[in-house]
Amino acid sequence: MPQILSAKFIAPNIKRFDILSPKIAQRRKPGQFVIIRIDESGERIPLTIADSNNENGTITIIVQAVGRTTMELNMLEAGDTILDVVGPLGKPSEIEKFGNAVSIGGGVGTAIAYPTAVALKQAGNHTISIIGGRSKEFVILEDEMRNVCDEVYVTTDDGSYGKKGFVTDQLKELILHKKIDFVLAIGPIPMMKAVAEVTRDKNIKTVVSLNPIMVDGTGMCGGCRATVDNKTVFVCVDGPEFDAHKVDFETLDRRNRTYLMDEKISLEKFQCESEKHFQRK
Amino acid sequence: MLTNKERMKIARQGMPQQEGSTRVNNFSEVNLGFSEELAKMEALRCLQCPKPICIEGCPVGIKIGDFISLVAEGDFLGAAAKVKEDNLLPAICGRVCPQEEQCEVKCVVGKKSEPVAIGRLERFVADYEREHVGIRTPEIKTKTNKRVAIVGSGPAGLSCAGDLIQQGHDVTVFEALHELGGVLIYGIPEFRLPKEIVKAEIESLKKLGVDFQKNVVIGFIDTVDELLKNGYDAVFIAVGAGLPYFLNIPGENLNGVYSSNEFLTRVNLMKAYQFPDYDTPVFHCKNSKVAVFGGGNTAMDAVRISKRLGAEHSYIIYRRSDVEMPARKEEIHHAKEEGIEFIYLANPLEFLGTKDGWLKAVKLQKMELGEPDSSGRRRPVPISGSEYQLELDMAVIAIGNGSNPIIQKTTPELQFNKWGNIVVDNATMKTSKEGVFAGGDIVTGGATVILAMGAGRKAAAAINQFLKNKNLELH
Ligand SMILES: Cc1cc2nc3c(=O)[nH]c(=O)nc-3n(C[C@H](O)[C@H](O)[C@H](O)COP(=O)(O)OP(=O)(O)OC[C@H]3O[C@@H](n4cnc5c(N)ncnc54)[C@H](O)[C@@H]3O)c2cc1C
Ligand code: FES
């Protein structure tokens, strides 16, 4: 069972874990993910590998607590183990020397954009990063991005840090001043959609990373299917990265809501149980 | 001693089972198994033909007459041992093999009355052994220090592992999922094949020394080439089919439309029927209308699950007629007992959705049977102007599986046919790549548990020979 070597919150509700998994650490490429299951009754959820360290044999995942499983995960500490970790899954990001390459991360999406930003830099791109967050405390990985990128911009919805506004405002401004050759956008669906709209008529190659509901992660179930270029794709094996201008975001968003009610039931049950647990303690 | 005439007079013993109306409320096994008395009585029906032809119908050649005569004598453990000379997973095969088209169809008794219930007896002896003395494991030959990697832990992989470990080789089985057993675990539901039984069979392989590594997707973490480079002397690829086919009609991505693989995996592997005690959800079938498209075992499993999850209407919608349905007779029979509604000769044209994207109906076209096609079954042809709508809340597509491309994409030297199945020599299961063998659904396309097992055993024999030859070359 893979062990957690370090676990710390980097923003409210967002925790960074280094997990011992030498083989995956050695193999993984930017853009790939793992599927984890915390315990015997747990569900399988995909998480992007944000980073890895070959010396320690660890992979890094960054988790925002939004539902039951992520909440349960974020209660784990260094020394705890995770029952199942399988990976690396999915196709690696297609990295080229594009020229001026912008990586945009919204919220926890920055964690997913980070490894690709590193790879873009290594491939010789002039690498620009836009980090977006609701407010100051939700801006993550700024130092890491500054270490690898040539330019870093921060936007917050409420203006509590960086520039007030959305990542798209910053992107539009960049496009005005510079020839942008490539955009990677990862974050909530509305954000990715908005970025796609900004770059569409400008013909800027734009890639997004999709986050459908998954089960096996190996192309066996088809649960992760999405519509891209009017065709059905299995995101876990055909992606997760796709041409933003061809993705049907409405279908993705709608399919992601399939279990909304169950997620609520599951979460409430978990909160109720953990309360009882703490009361007993 | 009974005369043949007397034997022929005994009626085929019925399988004790849970009542249809009770069992649609639970996931426990439908068939309860023979008692010792029933088993002995059934065994007496066997004529002990001098030239038994039932064996020809068995893909692994179980010595049917011999084991049945031991059952008749009351030597149930001896009978179990006899079965296990040829079949390592009898408790499983006794439950899921299509006996009516294999051994039992050949049975001489069946010409005049009903055939001997060979499958039920196989199941009985396997259960008897497991429940009374635990699964007994065979002797292992001296270690050869040869290592074999097996990719996939379905019936093909398990049977190959069982044979090779007995020959003294070191065997590692790599499985992509977090549970072992392939379709036996994620596909076939608890009420037809209790998972405890699959687990017990796998435990016995562990006891023999087979090393199982879960959560390892070969192709992603190590390729087949790397396994060979990293010290494995041979590789057996048994990755199953594992790529769901969809109908490719409009509306297939609506919420509430599942592939059978997804629906079954959620329910069987992830235990969604126990939600919220288990975290994985599945569509709430309670009081809803569910349709499963297809006519095979997978379709029957899915539709019977939907009934157990509380569906008001559970339909099977099949393009051909009942005669052509490929599912096991017993499953179709059980499904009918459970109130499943069968709609034959209907083809889906389109799924229709609500404005927020949930399935609400399917547009169907009526069909009639025309000339036989390449499979020998009469081809369904559409009747024009016969379109109609059926209201639905959930749909499951169970029209078969293609081949999962992960191994193909990562093993360049391996030869595949145009459907993505690995090309092998049928006698040895050898592939185009030295030291690599393959068998089961990845070679045949979706088939049966026993054919996969048979392929695993054939490959094990060939791998054993291959490793011996390799040794000779070295010395
Ligand atoms: C719902 C359902 C009901 C069925 N009912 C019956 C029945 O009643 N009777 C009958 O005889 N047959 C039945 N079948 C068919 C039967 O189950 C299959 O033919 C049989 O399981 C095939 O065995 P296999 O070993 O080839 O593959 P599988 O059982 O599919 O096992 C393959 C295993 O390999 C793993 N794998 C795949 N890719 C990789 C990889 N790259 N690395 C590592 N592991 C990998 C998979 O996760 C899987 O566990 C049914 C099938 C289904 C789906
Ligand atoms: S998660 Fe099952 S096919 Fe992608």
Short mmCIF file of C-alpha atoms in Angstrom, two decimals, chain B residues 320 324 369-381:
data_model
loop_
_atom_site.label_atom_id
_atom_site.label_comp_id
_atom_site.label_asym_id
_atom_site.label_seq_id
_atom_site.Cartn_x
_atom_site.Cartn_y
_atom_site.Cartn_z
CA ARG B 320 -33.47 -10.68 -33.46
CA GLU B 324 -31.16 -16.35 -31.78
CA LEU B 369 -35.90 -11.86 -39.90
CA GLY B 370 -34.37 -12.22 -43.35
CA GLU B 371 -31.70 -14.51 -44.78
CA PRO B 372 -29.06 -16.07 -42.51
CA ASP B 373 -25.87 -13.99 -42.17
CA SER B 374 -22.25 -15.11 -41.78
CA SER B 375 -22.95 -16.27 -38.21
CA GLY B 376 -25.70 -18.54 -39.52
CA ARG B 377 -28.35 -16.58 -37.63
CA ARG B 378 -31.11 -14.95 -39.63
CA ARG B 379 -30.33 -11.33 -40.25
CA PRO B 380 -32.79 -8.80 -38.87
CA VAL B 381 -34.06 -6.33 -41.47
#
